[in-house]
Every structure is written in C-alpha cells, then in structure tokens.
Amino acid sequence: MVPPDFDADERLTALVDHLQRVGALMDDRWRDAFLRTPRHLFVPDPIWVRDGARGDGWMIPVGRSDPYWWENAYADFALPTQVDDGAPAGDDGRGRYPTSSISQPSLVARMLEALEVTAGTRVLEIGTATGYNAALLCARLGAEYVTTVEVDAVLAEQGRTSLRAAGWKPTVVCGDGARGVPSEAPFDRVLATVAAKQIPYAWVDQTRPGGMIVAPWGNDFMTTVLLRLEVRQDGVATGRPTGDAPFMWLRDQRTAKGLWSDFIDFDAPVRTSRTGVDPHVVVERGSGVEFTVGATVPRLCRAWFDAEDDSGEATLWLYDTKGSWASVDYAPRVDGHRVEQAGPRSLWDEVEVAVAWWFRAGRPDRERFGLTVAPSGQQVWLDEPGNAVRS
Ligand SMILES: C[S@@+](CC[C@H](N)C(=O)[O-])C[C@H]1O[C@@H](n2cnc3c(N)ncnc32)[C@H](O)[C@@H]1O
C-alpha cells in the first residue's frame, strides 16, 4: 500500500526529470519506458542500510512501513536488497555485505542508452535481481525480446514475481549468468548488471556478429568501468570503457571477504626501501595510471588512509589476499616515501614497473585503453587492439 501522503506518479516524474537533467536519459523512447516503470514496485521489502546507531559497518533491514523506504524508492541511489547471499551473518539479524541491489537509476539509464537498441533487438540481461532493469527493457522492447538470468534462486523468483505484477513476462532464468543462456541465444545485446573481472566468453559466443555487450569491468584495484564491446564476425569482441560503473562482482569472481587488515600479516619480515613515486598518483580514481596498474598487476587490492591530524601524511596499503602486502607512507615535501613489502611478491615494485610503463607510453588517459575478448581470454590494449598491454 502506497502511504496516503506519497504521490508515486509525482516522484516518478521527478526522478525521470532528474535523469534527463544529469544527462543520463537523452532518448525519448527510454524516457517513456522509465515513466511506465514505477520503481517502488521493484524495491523489495526490506531494503538494507548501514546501522547508523552502532556505526560498525553492519547493515539493518528497513521495511515499507518506514518513510525512509519510500523516500529512497525514487532517489537516484542504488539500494542494497539482499545481504550475505540471503542469510544475514549477524547473530542479531544484521547483515555484513550487500549481495544484491536495485541499481542506481542514472547508471541504469546510461547503460540502457549505451545498448543502442531498436525495435526487435533481443537482449540478455545478466543479474535479474529486483527485475527493475528487465522491466525497463520490456517497456522499451516488449517482453518477448528480453531474457534475464539470476544466479540466486530466491531473487530470480522475486524478480519474476515483481515483473509479472507489473504486467511483464520476459524469460527469467535461474542460473549462472557467466554461462549466458544458450537455449535462448543468439542475442543482439548482452547487458550485464553485475561486474566482471574476466568477461565470460559465453557472452561473446551468444551474441550475433555486429551485436554488442555492455558490461561493468574491472578488478579490486581500479575504478570499475563500463565497457561497450562489439562482437566481430570472427567471434572476438572488442571495445573501450565509457565511464565509471560501480557494481558488485559476478558471484564466482568476488574478492575474498574481509577487511584489508585481515590480509596483512603485521609480524611478517619486511623489506624496506624508499620510492620517488607519489602514491596519490597511483590511486587517482578514473585515471590512466590507476587503470594501467589495475590492468597489469594481478590480484591487487588497496586501502588508503589519510592521517587524522593536519600533517598531510597518508598511507597506501596494497595486498593480494595470498600473503603479499606493501605499505607506502606518504609525507609532503619529502623526496622519497618509505616502503615496506612482505610476502612472496613485492607488490610496490610491481606497481612501480606499471607506472614506469605508463610514463613511457606518454601518460595515456583511461579512454585510450580497450579490451578484446576471445576464446583464449581477454587482453587489454592501448589505442588499437594490436597494441597489447602486458602484465
Ligand atoms: C546489482 S544487482 C542487479 C540489479 C538488477 N538488474 C535490477 O534491476 O535490480 C546484481 C545481481 O547479479 C546477481 N549475480 C551475481 N552473480 C551472478 C551470476 N553469475 N549470474 C547471474 N546473476 C548473478 C546477484 O545475485 C545480484 O542479484
């Protein structure tokens, strides 16, 4: 039941106007699809929010009886809709990690527009979750052109139910979206609403030549980008990043759970040195150097801490979750910063090699890089697919 003082039509129109204003929604046909898709029909009861009272990072459920739920149903935010794969890890019913969400409307709009669909385009969506994105695809293309796959059985059923309640019956499959949906292939488009570190070749294989894959791609170090890959006649897909796209990872490609400090053995013997590379440069979000380091140094994770006083000092922690770690202590106005490295890999040395390559390559922006996905795997390149960037 919609509360008496809540005008869902008004909220929906305001949201759509906002999406246009921020430049996420340019196409009138998508605008129409958004206006025919009330978001509150797809926001489950409950959503999950950080426990502000205890401030310890755990999450609590907030249901439809709470005005917060309604306020956020039409806000331009992603809302966590499941924690800990459906079994909240806290003894008190609280959850630790979001494992499903309804995506941020402006990101949804940007991704849908990036798909460049026309009437009759057949789309496979990876990550059904609430069904909101699938409903928008149905509103634009018709349900018979939409297939969506969700790995979590409970979520797949919830998504299917919400879609039906909204009047749509697309093909909803419960399964591992990394395998695509071979029984419904070929598709003209694959749209992943979950991020990949390795783009599954099945997505390329199940897209007809000339078709397109739109997917968030990244790793634990760099800002996740939205990739648009065109599938060629030879069964290879290639394309470039088009901005940021923060998403949760495909279930099999998740990072090991835990805080950064869980992966640092503070008692391990360390190798100390000094570096002339300012660690701020390496972690600049969305930069070419951040992309280079993320793309070429395998299994690299990071944590950054600014000093709480006004000294301007900071520490970058790097770790690979397998026993190697490094820390770089930045201090302003000094020539070199103290480095400690431990474990079998020398992670900061690997980062310095990547940074040196980036300088030699003329400090390219992120937009000059691209990715090719072939049956043999994926390859990052600079400027053109033949110019591979090696780890
Ligand atoms: C950010 S949510 C997707 C949002 C959704 N499209 C919507 O409109 O609400 C990501 C979803 O991907 C699902 N997922 C994760 N790994 C998957 C996989 N291998 N195959 C299919 N779905 C997966 C998660 O369970 C989660 O529900």
Coordinates of C-alpha atoms and ligand atoms in Angstrom, one line a residue:
M1 CA 0.0 0.0 0.0
V2 CA 1.3 3.4 -1.0
P3 CA 1.1 5.8 2.0
P4 CA -1.7 8.4 1.6
D5 CA 0.8 11.3 1.5
F6 CA 3.1 9.7 -1.1
D7 CA 2.4 10.5 -4.7
A8 CA 4.3 7.8 -6.7
D9 CA 3.5 9.4 -10.1
E10 CA 4.9 12.7 -9.0
R11 CA 8.0 11.0 -7.6
L12 CA 8.5 9.0 -10.8
T13 CA 8.2 12.1 -13.0
A14 CA 10.6 14.0 -10.7
L15 CA 13.1 11.1 -11.0
V16 CA 12.9 11.0 -14.8
D17 CA 13.3 14.8 -15.0
H18 CA 16.4 14.4 -12.8
L19 CA 17.8 11.7 -15.1
Q20 CA 17.4 14.0 -18.0
R21 CA 18.9 16.9 -16.2
V22 CA 22.1 15.0 -15.3
G23 CA 22.4 13.8 -18.9
A24 CA 21.7 10.1 -18.2
L25 CA 18.5 9.9 -20.1
M26 CA 18.6 11.5 -23.6
D27 CA 16.4 9.3 -25.7
D28 CA 12.6 10.0 -25.5
R29 CA 11.8 6.3 -26.0
W30 CA 13.8 5.4 -22.9
R31 CA 12.2 8.3 -21.1
D32 CA 8.8 6.8 -21.9
A33 CA 10.0 3.4 -20.7
F34 CA 11.1 4.9 -17.4
L35 CA 7.8 6.7 -17.0
R36 CA 5.9 3.4 -17.4
T37 CA 8.0 1.6 -14.8
P38 CA 7.2 2.7 -11.2
R39 CA 10.4 1.9 -9.3
H40 CA 8.6 1.2 -6.0
L41 CA 7.0 -1.9 -7.5
F42 CA 10.5 -3.4 -7.7
V43 CA 12.1 -2.2 -4.4
P44 CA 11.7 -5.2 -2.1
D45 CA 10.6 -5.2 1.5
P46 CA 13.0 -4.8 3.2
I47 CA 16.0 -2.9 1.8
W48 CA 19.2 -2.8 3.8
V49 CA 21.0 0.2 5.2
R50 CA 24.1 0.8 7.3
D51 CA 23.4 0.6 11.0
G52 CA 24.0 4.3 11.8
A53 CA 23.2 3.9 15.5
R54 CA 26.1 1.4 16.1
G55 CA 28.3 2.8 13.2
D56 CA 30.2 -0.5 12.9
G57 CA 29.6 -1.2 9.2
W58 CA 26.9 -3.8 9.7
M59 CA 23.5 -3.4 7.9
I60 CA 19.9 -3.4 9.2
P61 CA 16.7 -4.1 7.3
V62 CA 14.3 -1.2 6.7
G63 CA 10.8 -2.1 5.5
R64 CA 7.9 -0.4 3.7
S65 CA 6.4 0.8 7.0
D66 CA 9.4 3.2 7.3
P67 CA 9.2 6.5 5.5
Y68 CA 12.9 6.0 4.6
W69 CA 12.0 3.1 2.4
W70 CA 9.6 5.3 0.4
E71 CA 11.9 8.3 0.2
N72 CA 14.6 6.1 -1.3
A73 CA 12.4 4.2 -3.7
Y74 CA 12.6 7.2 -6.0
A75 CA 16.0 8.5 -5.1
D76 CA 18.9 8.3 -7.5
F77 CA 20.7 5.7 -5.4
A78 CA 21.4 2.0 -5.6
L79 CA 19.7 0.3 -2.7
P80 CA 21.0 -3.0 -1.2
T81 CA 18.2 -5.5 -1.4
Q82 CA 20.0 -8.7 -0.1
V83 CA 22.8 -9.3 2.3
D84 CA 25.2 -12.2 2.8
D85 CA 23.5 -14.2 0.0
G86 CA 20.2 -14.2 1.8
A87 CA 21.4 -15.4 5.2
P88 CA 22.3 -12.3 7.3
A89 CA 25.6 -13.2 9.1
G90 CA 24.9 -11.3 12.3
D91 CA 23.5 -13.1 15.4
D92 CA 21.1 -10.2 15.8
G93 CA 19.7 -10.4 12.2
R94 CA 22.0 -7.8 10.9
G95 CA 23.9 -8.3 7.6
R96 CA 27.6 -7.8 6.7
Y97 CA 27.8 -7.5 2.9
P98 CA 25.3 -6.5 0.3
T99 CA 24.9 -9.3 -2.2
S100 CA 22.1 -7.8 -4.4
S101 CA 20.7 -4.4 -5.0
I102 CA 18.4 -2.3 -7.2
S103 CA 20.8 -0.3 -9.3
Q104 CA 21.2 3.5 -9.3
P105 CA 18.6 4.9 -11.8
S106 CA 21.1 7.2 -13.5
L107 CA 23.5 4.3 -14.1
V108 CA 20.7 2.1 -15.3
A109 CA 19.7 4.8 -17.8
R110 CA 23.2 5.3 -19.0
M111 CA 23.7 1.6 -19.5
L112 CA 20.4 1.2 -21.3
E113 CA 21.2 4.0 -23.7
A114 CA 24.6 2.6 -24.3
L115 CA 23.0 -0.6 -25.6
E116 CA 21.7 1.3 -28.7
V117 CA 18.6 -0.9 -29.1
T118 CA 16.0 -0.6 -31.8
A119 CA 12.6 -2.3 -32.2
G120 CA 13.2 -6.1 -32.4
T121 CA 16.6 -6.1 -30.6
R122 CA 16.9 -9.3 -28.5
V123 CA 18.6 -8.6 -25.1
L124 CA 20.1 -10.9 -22.5
E125 CA 20.4 -9.2 -19.1
I126 CA 22.8 -10.8 -16.6
G127 CA 21.7 -10.3 -12.9
T128 CA 17.9 -10.0 -12.7
A129 CA 17.8 -9.1 -9.0
T130 CA 14.6 -7.0 -8.5
G131 CA 13.6 -7.1 -12.1
Y132 CA 13.6 -3.3 -12.4
N133 CA 16.1 -3.2 -15.3
A134 CA 14.4 -6.1 -17.0
A135 CA 11.1 -4.2 -16.7
L136 CA 12.6 -1.2 -18.4
L137 CA 13.8 -3.4 -21.2
C138 CA 10.3 -4.9 -21.5
A139 CA 8.7 -1.4 -21.6
R140 CA 11.1 -0.4 -24.4
L141 CA 11.3 -3.6 -26.5
G142 CA 8.4 -5.9 -25.4
A143 CA 8.8 -8.9 -23.0
E144 CA 9.3 -11.4 -25.8
Y145 CA 12.7 -9.7 -26.7
V146 CA 14.0 -9.9 -23.1
T147 CA 15.8 -12.8 -21.3
T148 CA 17.2 -12.3 -17.9
V149 CA 19.3 -14.6 -15.7
E150 CA 19.9 -14.5 -12.0
V151 CA 22.2 -16.9 -10.0
D152 CA 20.2 -16.7 -6.8
A153 CA 17.0 -18.8 -6.8
V154 CA 15.1 -16.7 -4.3
L155 CA 16.0 -13.5 -6.1
A156 CA 15.1 -15.0 -9.5
E157 CA 11.7 -15.9 -8.2
Q158 CA 11.2 -12.4 -6.6
G159 CA 12.3 -10.7 -9.8
R160 CA 9.9 -12.9 -11.8
T161 CA 7.0 -12.1 -9.4
S162 CA 7.6 -8.4 -9.5
L163 CA 7.8 -8.4 -13.3
R164 CA 4.5 -10.3 -13.5
A165 CA 2.9 -7.9 -11.0
A166 CA 4.0 -5.1 -13.3
G167 CA 2.5 -6.8 -16.3
W168 CA 5.6 -8.3 -17.9
K169 CA 6.6 -11.9 -18.7
P170 CA 10.1 -11.9 -20.0
T171 CA 12.1 -15.2 -19.9
V172 CA 13.5 -15.3 -16.4
V173 CA 16.2 -18.0 -15.9
C174 CA 17.7 -19.1 -12.6
G175 CA 21.3 -20.0 -13.4
D176 CA 24.9 -18.8 -13.6
G177 CA 24.9 -15.8 -16.0
A178 CA 28.6 -16.3 -16.7
R179 CA 27.4 -19.2 -18.9
G180 CA 24.8 -16.9 -20.7
V181 CA 21.5 -18.6 -21.6
P182 CA 22.5 -20.8 -24.6
S183 CA 18.9 -22.1 -25.1
E184 CA 17.7 -18.5 -25.9
A185 CA 20.8 -17.4 -28.0
P186 CA 21.7 -15.7 -30.2
F187 CA 21.1 -12.3 -28.7
D188 CA 21.7 -8.8 -30.3
R189 CA 22.8 -7.4 -27.0
V190 CA 24.1 -8.7 -23.6
L191 CA 23.7 -6.3 -20.7
A192 CA 25.5 -7.2 -17.5
T193 CA 24.2 -5.5 -14.4
V194 CA 26.9 -7.2 -12.4
A195 CA 30.6 -6.6 -12.8
A196 CA 33.2 -9.0 -14.3
K197 CA 36.9 -9.2 -13.8
Q198 CA 37.1 -11.7 -16.7
I199 CA 34.4 -11.2 -19.3
P200 CA 32.9 -14.7 -19.8
Y201 CA 33.4 -15.8 -23.4
A202 CA 29.9 -17.3 -23.4
W203 CA 28.6 -13.7 -23.7
V204 CA 30.6 -13.2 -26.9
D205 CA 29.6 -16.6 -28.2
Q206 CA 25.9 -16.0 -27.6
T207 CA 25.9 -12.5 -29.3
R208 CA 25.4 -12.4 -33.0
P209 CA 28.2 -10.8 -35.1
G210 CA 27.6 -7.0 -35.1
G211 CA 25.9 -7.2 -31.7
M212 CA 27.1 -5.6 -28.5
I213 CA 28.0 -6.4 -24.9
V214 CA 27.6 -3.7 -22.3
A215 CA 29.2 -4.7 -19.0
P216 CA 30.9 -3.2 -16.0
W217 CA 34.5 -4.5 -15.9
G218 CA 37.4 -4.0 -13.5
N219 CA 39.3 -5.5 -10.7
D220 CA 39.9 -4.9 -7.0
F221 CA 42.4 -2.1 -7.6
M222 CA 40.9 0.2 -10.2
T223 CA 37.6 2.0 -10.5
T224 CA 35.2 -0.3 -12.4
V225 CA 34.5 0.9 -15.9
L226 CA 31.5 0.4 -18.2
L227 CA 32.7 -1.5 -21.3
R228 CA 31.0 -1.5 -24.7
L229 CA 32.3 -4.4 -26.7
E230 CA 31.3 -5.0 -30.3
V231 CA 31.2 -8.6 -31.4
R232 CA 33.0 -9.2 -34.7
Q233 CA 32.4 -11.8 -37.4
D234 CA 35.5 -13.8 -36.2
G235 CA 33.9 -14.4 -32.8
V236 CA 36.1 -11.8 -31.0
A237 CA 34.6 -8.8 -29.1
T238 CA 36.4 -5.6 -28.7
G239 CA 35.7 -2.1 -27.3
R240 CA 36.5 0.7 -24.9
P241 CA 35.5 2.0 -21.5
T242 CA 32.8 4.6 -21.3
G243 CA 32.9 6.0 -17.8
D244 CA 32.6 4.5 -14.3
A245 CA 30.1 1.7 -13.4
P246 CA 30.4 0.6 -9.8
F247 CA 28.7 -2.8 -9.4
M248 CA 29.0 -5.9 -7.3
W249 CA 31.0 -8.8 -8.8
L250 CA 29.8 -11.9 -10.5
R251 CA 29.4 -14.4 -7.8
D252 CA 32.4 -16.6 -8.9
Q253 CA 34.6 -13.6 -9.3
R254 CA 34.2 -12.0 -5.9
T255 CA 37.1 -10.9 -3.8
A256 CA 37.9 -12.8 -0.7
K257 CA 35.7 -11.5 2.2
G258 CA 37.2 -9.4 4.9
L259 CA 38.8 -6.1 5.9
W260 CA 42.1 -5.0 4.4
S261 CA 43.8 -5.7 7.7
D262 CA 42.7 -9.3 7.6
F263 CA 45.1 -9.8 4.8
I264 CA 48.2 -8.2 6.3
D265 CA 50.5 -10.2 8.5
F266 CA 51.9 -7.4 10.6
D267 CA 54.5 -9.8 12.1
A268 CA 55.9 -10.9 8.7
P269 CA 59.6 -9.9 7.9
V270 CA 59.5 -6.8 5.8
R271 CA 61.8 -5.4 3.1
T272 CA 62.1 -1.7 3.4
S273 CA 63.0 0.9 0.7
R274 CA 62.1 4.3 -0.5
T275 CA 60.2 5.4 -3.5
G276 CA 60.1 8.6 -5.6
V277 CA 56.6 7.7 -6.8
D278 CA 53.9 9.7 -5.0
P279 CA 51.2 7.1 -4.1
H280 CA 48.4 9.7 -4.6
V281 CA 49.2 9.4 -8.3
V282 CA 48.7 5.7 -8.4
V283 CA 45.3 5.7 -6.8
E284 CA 43.7 8.7 -8.7
R285 CA 40.2 7.4 -9.5
G286 CA 39.4 7.0 -13.1
S287 CA 42.9 7.9 -14.3
G288 CA 45.0 6.2 -16.9
V289 CA 47.7 5.3 -14.4
E290 CA 45.1 3.7 -12.0
F291 CA 43.8 1.7 -15.0
T292 CA 47.3 0.7 -16.0
V293 CA 48.2 -0.6 -12.6
G294 CA 44.9 -2.4 -12.2
A295 CA 45.1 -3.9 -15.6
T296 CA 48.7 -5.1 -15.4
V297 CA 49.4 -6.0 -11.7
P298 CA 47.4 -9.2 -11.0
R299 CA 45.1 -9.6 -7.9
L300 CA 46.0 -6.3 -6.4
C301 CA 43.8 -4.8 -3.7
R302 CA 44.2 -1.4 -1.9
A303 CA 43.3 0.6 1.1
W304 CA 44.1 4.3 1.6
F305 CA 44.3 6.2 4.9
D306 CA 44.8 9.9 5.4
A307 CA 46.4 11.0 8.7
E308 CA 43.8 12.3 11.1
D309 CA 45.9 15.3 12.0
D310 CA 46.6 18.1 9.5
S311 CA 50.1 16.8 8.6
G312 CA 49.0 15.8 5.1
E313 CA 50.5 12.4 5.6
A314 CA 48.9 9.3 4.3
T315 CA 49.4 5.5 3.9
L316 CA 48.7 3.3 0.9
W317 CA 48.2 -0.4 1.7
L318 CA 48.5 -2.9 -1.1
Y319 CA 47.7 -6.6 -0.7
D320 CA 46.9 -9.7 -2.8
T321 CA 44.9 -11.7 -0.3
K322 CA 47.6 -14.5 -0.6
G323 CA 50.2 -13.3 1.8
S324 CA 51.9 -10.5 0.0
W325 CA 51.5 -6.9 1.1
A326 CA 53.1 -3.5 0.8
S327 CA 52.7 -0.1 2.5
V328 CA 53.8 3.3 1.3
D329 CA 54.0 6.1 3.8
Y330 CA 53.4 9.4 2.1
A331 CA 54.7 12.6 3.6
P332 CA 54.5 16.1 2.0
R333 CA 57.6 17.9 0.9
V334 CA 60.0 14.9 1.0
D335 CA 61.9 13.3 -1.9
G336 CA 61.2 9.7 -1.1
H337 CA 58.4 7.9 0.7
R338 CA 59.1 4.9 3.0
V339 CA 58.0 1.5 1.5
E340 CA 57.6 -1.8 3.4
Q341 CA 57.0 -5.0 1.4
A342 CA 56.3 -8.6 2.7
G343 CA 55.4 -11.9 1.3
P344 CA 56.5 -13.7 -1.9
R345 CA 55.5 -10.8 -4.2
S346 CA 57.0 -7.3 -4.0
L347 CA 53.7 -5.5 -4.8
W348 CA 55.0 -2.0 -4.7
D349 CA 57.9 -2.9 -7.1
E350 CA 55.2 -4.4 -9.5
V351 CA 53.3 -1.1 -9.2
E352 CA 56.4 0.9 -10.0
V353 CA 57.0 -1.2 -13.1
A354 CA 53.4 -0.5 -14.3
V355 CA 53.8 3.3 -13.5
A356 CA 57.1 3.4 -15.4
W357 CA 55.4 1.8 -18.4
W358 CA 52.6 4.3 -18.2
F359 CA 55.1 7.2 -18.3
R360 CA 57.0 5.7 -21.2
A361 CA 53.7 5.3 -23.1
G362 CA 53.1 9.1 -22.8
R363 CA 50.8 9.0 -19.8
P364 CA 47.6 7.9 -21.7
D365 CA 44.2 8.6 -20.3
R366 CA 41.9 5.7 -19.4
E367 CA 39.8 6.3 -22.5
R368 CA 42.7 5.3 -24.8
F369 CA 42.7 1.7 -23.5
G370 CA 40.4 -1.1 -24.7
L371 CA 39.7 -4.7 -24.1
T372 CA 39.5 -7.7 -26.5
V373 CA 37.7 -10.9 -25.5
A374 CA 38.5 -14.0 -27.5
P375 CA 38.1 -17.7 -26.8
S376 CA 41.6 -17.7 -25.4
G377 CA 40.8 -15.0 -22.9
Q378 CA 40.8 -11.2 -22.5
Q379 CA 43.5 -8.7 -23.5
V380 CA 43.9 -5.1 -22.6
W381 CA 45.3 -2.8 -25.3
L382 CA 46.3 0.8 -25.9
D383 CA 44.8 2.8 -28.8
E384 CA 44.2 -0.2 -31.0
P385 CA 43.6 -4.0 -30.5
G386 CA 47.0 -5.0 -31.9
N387 CA 48.9 -2.9 -29.3
A388 CA 48.5 -5.3 -26.3
V389 CA 49.4 -4.1 -22.8
R390 CA 51.1 -7.0 -20.9
S391 CA 51.1 -7.8 -17.2
Ligands
LIG1 C1 23.3 -5.1 -8.9 S1 22.3 -6.5 -8.9 C2 21.4 -6.3 -10.4 C3 20.4 -5.2 -10.5 C4 19.2 -5.6 -11.3 N1 19.4 -5.7 -12.7 C5 18.0 -4.7 -11.0 O1 17.5 -4.1 -11.9 O2 17.6 -4.6 -9.9 C6 23.4 -7.8 -9.3 C7 22.7 -9.2 -9.3 O3 23.6 -10.0 -10.0 C8 23.4 -11.3 -9.5 N2 24.5 -12.2 -9.9 C9 25.8 -12.3 -9.3 N3 26.5 -13.2 -10.0 C10 25.7 -13.7 -10.9 C11 25.8 -14.7 -11.9 N4 27.0 -15.4 -12.0 N5 24.8 -15.0 -12.7 C12 23.6 -14.3 -12.6 N6 23.4 -13.4 -11.7 C13 24.4 -13.1 -10.9 C14 23.4 -11.0 -8.0 O4 22.8 -12.1 -7.3 C15 22.5 -9.8 -8.0 O5 21.2 -10.1 -7.7

